[in-house]
Amino acid sequence: QTVQPAIDVFPSATISPVSPYLFSGFLEHLGRCIYGGILPAGPTNFPHTPRNPCPKDQFTETPKELLTKDGFRKDVIELLRDELRVPLVRWPGGNYVSSYHWEDGVGPKDQRKRRPELAWGGEESNQFGTDEFIAWCRETKIEPYIILNMGTGTLEEALRWIEYCNGTGDTYHANLRRRNTGRDEPHNVKYWGLGNEVWGEWQVGQQTAEAYAEKARQWAHAIRLIDPTIKLVVCGQTGLDQWDSVVLDVLADKIDLTSLHLYTGFGPRDRTQKEKEYGRGVYGPDAAEYSIEICRGLINKARVAKNVSKPIKIAFDEYGVWDETVGTPENGLEQYYNFADALAMASWLNVFVRQSDVVDIACIAQSVNVISPLITSATGYFKQTIYHPLHLFSKYMRDGVAVKVQVDSPAFAGETLPQWISPIKGQPKDLDVSAVLSSTDGKKTLSVAVVNRSESKSYDVPLRIAFETVTDVEVHELWHENVQARNGWGKEEEVSVKTRKAKWEGKWTFREHSFTLLILHLA
Ligand code: AHR
C-alpha cells in the first residue's frame, strides 16, 4: 500500500526549548586535530609526530598573521565562534584521555614531557595542555568540558586537576595555576566527564560496568567535595546497553548527565561491520533516536529506584559519520565526506532537536580535521559537505522551542536495513523532519528541517501548520545530483547551500536526496 507523504507541524505542542549545547564540538589529541587544527603545523613547527601531514602544503609554515597572539589558528576560531557558533567543546579525548596525565601539559613549554601516545600511536609533546585549552576556549567564547582519565589516572590526580582549574583559595594547585597563567581568575570548568568509553576493549584500562560504577561513585563523591557546583557526566555506552543500565542504577543520585556515543557508518554493536551503502549511511541516525528513547527509560527507571527528583540529561558527546575503513588511525581519522554524508548529518541533527527534552549536549566528533566538517592546510581550509547542515541547524534551529511534527512518508525501499537501525519501528521513513518555533520582536518564525532520504524519488508534500498562517518563506536547500560529490582543495565548493525566497502555497516539493530548511514566517 502506497503512503501519501504529508507533514503536519503543531507549533503549540512544544517538546522543549532547544539546548544551544546541541551544537557542541570535540577536540582530541589525535591526528591533526590539535596540532594542525588549533595550533599550526608545518615542517619545523610540528610538535606532534606528523603521521599525516596535510597533502596540500605540508612543507609550508603557517604565517604569523594567520595566528592569534597565543599562537592559535585565527581561521578555525572564526569559523567555530562566528559561523558554527559552537557553544561547548569536549577535550582532551576520546581514547587519548585514558592515559593522559594533565600535569605533563602545564608549566613552561620547554620543560613539558614528551610521552608515548598509547591510544593512537606516535608521541605527544604536551605543548597544548589545560591552560592552552582554556585560553583557546576564552578566545572562541566556548564553554570547556573536560574528561577525566579513568584509565591509568588516579582519583587524587583528578582532584588535583579540578583544584587547579577551579580553585579560588590559597591552595597549592590554585596557586600553581595563578603562577602558570599570570591571572587570578579560575578556569571555571563546569562540565567534567567521568572517563571515556571505559567499556571498550580498545581502551587503556577497560573495566566492567560494575567495577566502573563503583569507582565512579567514589570519584563523584570526592569531586563534589572539591567543587560542589560541577556538572558531572557519567560514561554511558550507546544508551541501550547493559552497561548503561548498570551504571545509571548505581549513579543516578550522583550525576547530572549520562554520555552516549554512536557513529553512523557502522553499527553500535558490530564495530567491524562496513556500512558503505547509501541507505545504511543516510538512514543510520534513526539508530540514535532509538538509543535515546531506550536510554530515557533507563534514566527514569534509575531515578525512580533512587528517588531522584532532578532530571538526568543525555550528553551525546560523540556522534557523527565515520567509516572506520576510510578514517583510520594511520591517516589521523581524516575522512573526506560525500553528499550522502551531509544528509546523514542533517538527520543526526533532526534526532537531537526532536529529542531535545532529554538531550542537553551533543558534540560532533570531531571539530577539526579528525572525522570533521572542517579540513585545514597550513594556510587555509575547506568546508566538507557535512559542514553545511551543521551550520544551518546552528543558525536557524537553536534559539527556540522544538515542536511536534507528524510525518506520513513512504519507508526506505532498499534492502532490509540492519536490525540496529530501528528494531521496533521497522523500516525508517524517507522523510525525516524536525521543527523549531522561535520569536524575535514579537514575530514568530517556524523553521522546518526536512531530509528527503530517498535516493531517487522527489515528493510533493502538503505541509500543514496547525492553527497558524504563513506569510512568506525563505528556503535553504542542500542538493547535488551526485550523492558521491565531495568538496576538496583547489575547486569551487561543489556542495553548498542555495538560498531563496518563495511564495507559500501550503505544500513543498522535496527533491530526491535533499536537505531543505524552510523558514516560515507566521502572521
Ligand atoms: O572520535 C574518535 C574516537 O571514537 C574517540 O577517541 C573514542 O572515544 C571513540 O571510540
PDB file of C-alpha atoms in Angstrom, residues 91-187:
ATOM      1  CA  TRP A  91      38.637  17.797  25.481  1.00  0.00           C
ATOM      2  CA  PRO A  92      41.231  16.101  25.596  1.00  0.00           C
ATOM      3  CA  GLY A  93      39.626  12.852  24.384  1.00  0.00           C
ATOM      4  CA  GLY A  94      38.348  10.394  23.448  1.00  0.00           C
ATOM      5  CA  ASN A  95      40.527   7.347  23.805  1.00  0.00           C
ATOM      6  CA  TYR A  96      43.507   9.651  24.294  1.00  0.00           C
ATOM      7  CA  VAL A  97      42.332  10.668  27.758  1.00  0.00           C
ATOM      8  CA  SER A  98      42.576   7.150  29.182  1.00  0.00           C
ATOM      9  CA  SER A  99      46.347   7.532  29.562  1.00  0.00           C
ATOM     10  CA  TYR A 100      46.592  11.339  29.752  1.00  0.00           C
ATOM     11  CA  HIS A 101      48.287  12.956  32.727  1.00  0.00           C
ATOM     12  CA  TRP A 102      47.324  16.614  32.876  1.00  0.00           C
ATOM     13  CA  GLU A 103      50.403  17.584  34.878  1.00  0.00           C
ATOM     14  CA  ASP A 104      52.562  16.756  31.821  1.00  0.00           C
ATOM     15  CA  GLY A 105      50.813  19.600  29.991  1.00  0.00           C
ATOM     16  CA  VAL A 106      51.133  22.624  32.297  1.00  0.00           C
ATOM     17  CA  GLY A 107      54.017  24.964  33.125  1.00  0.00           C
ATOM     18  CA  PRO A 108      56.912  26.107  30.911  1.00  0.00           C
ATOM     19  CA  LYS A 109      56.556  24.549  27.471  1.00  0.00           C
ATOM     20  CA  ASP A 110      60.217  23.643  27.101  1.00  0.00           C
ATOM     21  CA  GLN A 111      60.011  21.552  30.260  1.00  0.00           C
ATOM     22  CA  ARG A 112      56.923  19.574  29.307  1.00  0.00           C
ATOM     23  CA  LYS A 113      57.313  15.839  28.985  1.00  0.00           C
ATOM     24  CA  ARG A 114      57.059  14.095  25.632  1.00  0.00           C
ATOM     25  CA  ARG A 115      55.198  10.830  26.102  1.00  0.00           C
ATOM     26  CA  PRO A 116      54.414   7.783  24.010  1.00  0.00           C
ATOM     27  CA  GLU A 117      50.787   8.143  22.887  1.00  0.00           C
ATOM     28  CA  LEU A 118      49.018   4.916  23.768  1.00  0.00           C
ATOM     29  CA  ALA A 119      45.611   5.414  22.146  1.00  0.00           C
ATOM     30  CA  TRP A 120      46.510   6.381  18.576  1.00  0.00           C
ATOM     31  CA  GLY A 121      50.252   5.826  18.376  1.00  0.00           C
ATOM     32  CA  GLY A 122      53.139   8.256  17.931  1.00  0.00           C
ATOM     33  CA  GLU A 123      54.282  10.717  20.567  1.00  0.00           C
ATOM     34  CA  GLU A 124      52.598  13.545  22.419  1.00  0.00           C
ATOM     35  CA  SER A 125      54.544  16.748  23.015  1.00  0.00           C
ATOM     36  CA  ASN A 126      52.129  18.189  25.584  1.00  0.00           C
ATOM     37  CA  GLN A 127      52.525  21.649  24.050  1.00  0.00           C
ATOM     38  CA  PHE A 128      48.762  22.022  24.215  1.00  0.00           C
ATOM     39  CA  GLY A 129      47.567  21.464  27.795  1.00  0.00           C
ATOM     40  CA  THR A 130      44.929  22.724  30.203  1.00  0.00           C
ATOM     41  CA  ASP A 131      45.937  26.405  30.153  1.00  0.00           C
ATOM     42  CA  GLU A 132      46.138  26.467  26.358  1.00  0.00           C
ATOM     43  CA  PHE A 133      42.748  24.776  26.092  1.00  0.00           C
ATOM     44  CA  ILE A 134      41.164  27.335  28.401  1.00  0.00           C
ATOM     45  CA  ALA A 135      42.859  30.253  26.607  1.00  0.00           C
ATOM     46  CA  TRP A 136      41.545  28.888  23.295  1.00  0.00           C
ATOM     47  CA  CYS A 137      38.034  28.460  24.764  1.00  0.00           C
ATOM     48  CA  ARG A 138      38.061  32.047  26.034  1.00  0.00           C
ATOM     49  CA  GLU A 139      39.080  33.350  22.645  1.00  0.00           C
ATOM     50  CA  THR A 140      36.468  31.194  20.915  1.00  0.00           C
ATOM     51  CA  LYS A 141      33.760  32.029  23.518  1.00  0.00           C
ATOM     52  CA  ILE A 142      33.324  28.360  24.248  1.00  0.00           C
ATOM     53  CA  GLU A 143      32.390  26.560  27.460  1.00  0.00           C
ATOM     54  CA  PRO A 144      35.058  23.954  28.321  1.00  0.00           C
ATOM     55  CA  TYR A 145      34.097  20.362  29.067  1.00  0.00           C
ATOM     56  CA  ILE A 146      36.957  18.215  30.390  1.00  0.00           C
ATOM     57  CA  ILE A 147      37.069  14.429  30.531  1.00  0.00           C
ATOM     58  CA  LEU A 148      38.927  12.778  33.409  1.00  0.00           C
ATOM     59  CA  ASN A 149      41.383   9.939  32.949  1.00  0.00           C
ATOM     60  CA  MET A 150      39.654   6.904  34.437  1.00  0.00           C
ATOM     61  CA  GLY A 151      42.013   4.506  32.657  1.00  0.00           C
ATOM     62  CA  THR A 152      45.501   4.994  34.105  1.00  0.00           C
ATOM     63  CA  GLY A 153      44.587   8.064  36.166  1.00  0.00           C
ATOM     64  CA  THR A 154      44.004   8.150  39.906  1.00  0.00           C
ATOM     65  CA  LEU A 155      41.330   9.928  41.904  1.00  0.00           C
ATOM     66  CA  GLU A 156      43.976  12.064  43.579  1.00  0.00           C
ATOM     67  CA  GLU A 157      45.285  13.218  40.218  1.00  0.00           C
ATOM     68  CA  ALA A 158      41.738  14.096  39.128  1.00  0.00           C
ATOM     69  CA  LEU A 159      41.121  16.071  42.312  1.00  0.00           C
ATOM     70  CA  ARG A 160      44.360  17.997  41.764  1.00  0.00           C
ATOM     71  CA  TRP A 161      43.197  18.828  38.204  1.00  0.00           C
ATOM     72  CA  ILE A 162      39.862  20.166  39.445  1.00  0.00           C
ATOM     73  CA  GLU A 163      41.561  22.186  42.168  1.00  0.00           C
ATOM     74  CA  TYR A 164      43.981  23.533  39.532  1.00  0.00           C
ATOM     75  CA  CYS A 165      41.126  24.606  37.262  1.00  0.00           C
ATOM     76  CA  ASN A 166      38.506  25.797  39.693  1.00  0.00           C
ATOM     77  CA  GLY A 167      40.277  26.518  42.999  1.00  0.00           C
ATOM     78  CA  THR A 168      39.819  30.048  44.332  1.00  0.00           C
ATOM     79  CA  GLY A 169      41.513  29.615  47.713  1.00  0.00           C
ATOM     80  CA  ASP A 170      45.122  29.829  48.835  1.00  0.00           C
ATOM     81  CA  THR A 171      45.834  26.190  47.949  1.00  0.00           C
ATOM     82  CA  TYR A 172      48.841  24.692  46.181  1.00  0.00           C
ATOM     83  CA  HIS A 173      47.208  23.849  42.855  1.00  0.00           C
ATOM     84  CA  ALA A 174      45.106  27.034  42.653  1.00  0.00           C
ATOM     85  CA  ASN A 175      48.333  28.976  43.203  1.00  0.00           C
ATOM     86  CA  LEU A 176      50.160  26.858  40.615  1.00  0.00           C
ATOM     87  CA  ARG A 177      47.502  27.857  38.071  1.00  0.00           C
ATOM     88  CA  ARG A 178      47.922  31.525  39.050  1.00  0.00           C
ATOM     89  CA  ARG A 179      51.685  31.228  38.551  1.00  0.00           C
ATOM     90  CA  ASN A 180      51.355  29.431  35.215  1.00  0.00           C
ATOM     91  CA  THR A 181      48.744  31.729  33.729  1.00  0.00           C
ATOM     92  CA  GLY A 182      49.626  35.026  35.378  1.00  0.00           C
ATOM     93  CA  ARG A 183      45.943  35.585  36.217  1.00  0.00           C
ATOM     94  CA  ASP A 184      43.972  35.228  39.399  1.00  0.00           C
ATOM     95  CA  GLU A 185      40.677  34.084  37.940  1.00  0.00           C
ATOM     96  CA  PRO A 186      39.965  30.354  37.896  1.00  0.00           C
ATOM     97  CA  HIS A 187      39.364  28.417  34.699  1.00  0.00           C
TER      98      HIS A 187
END
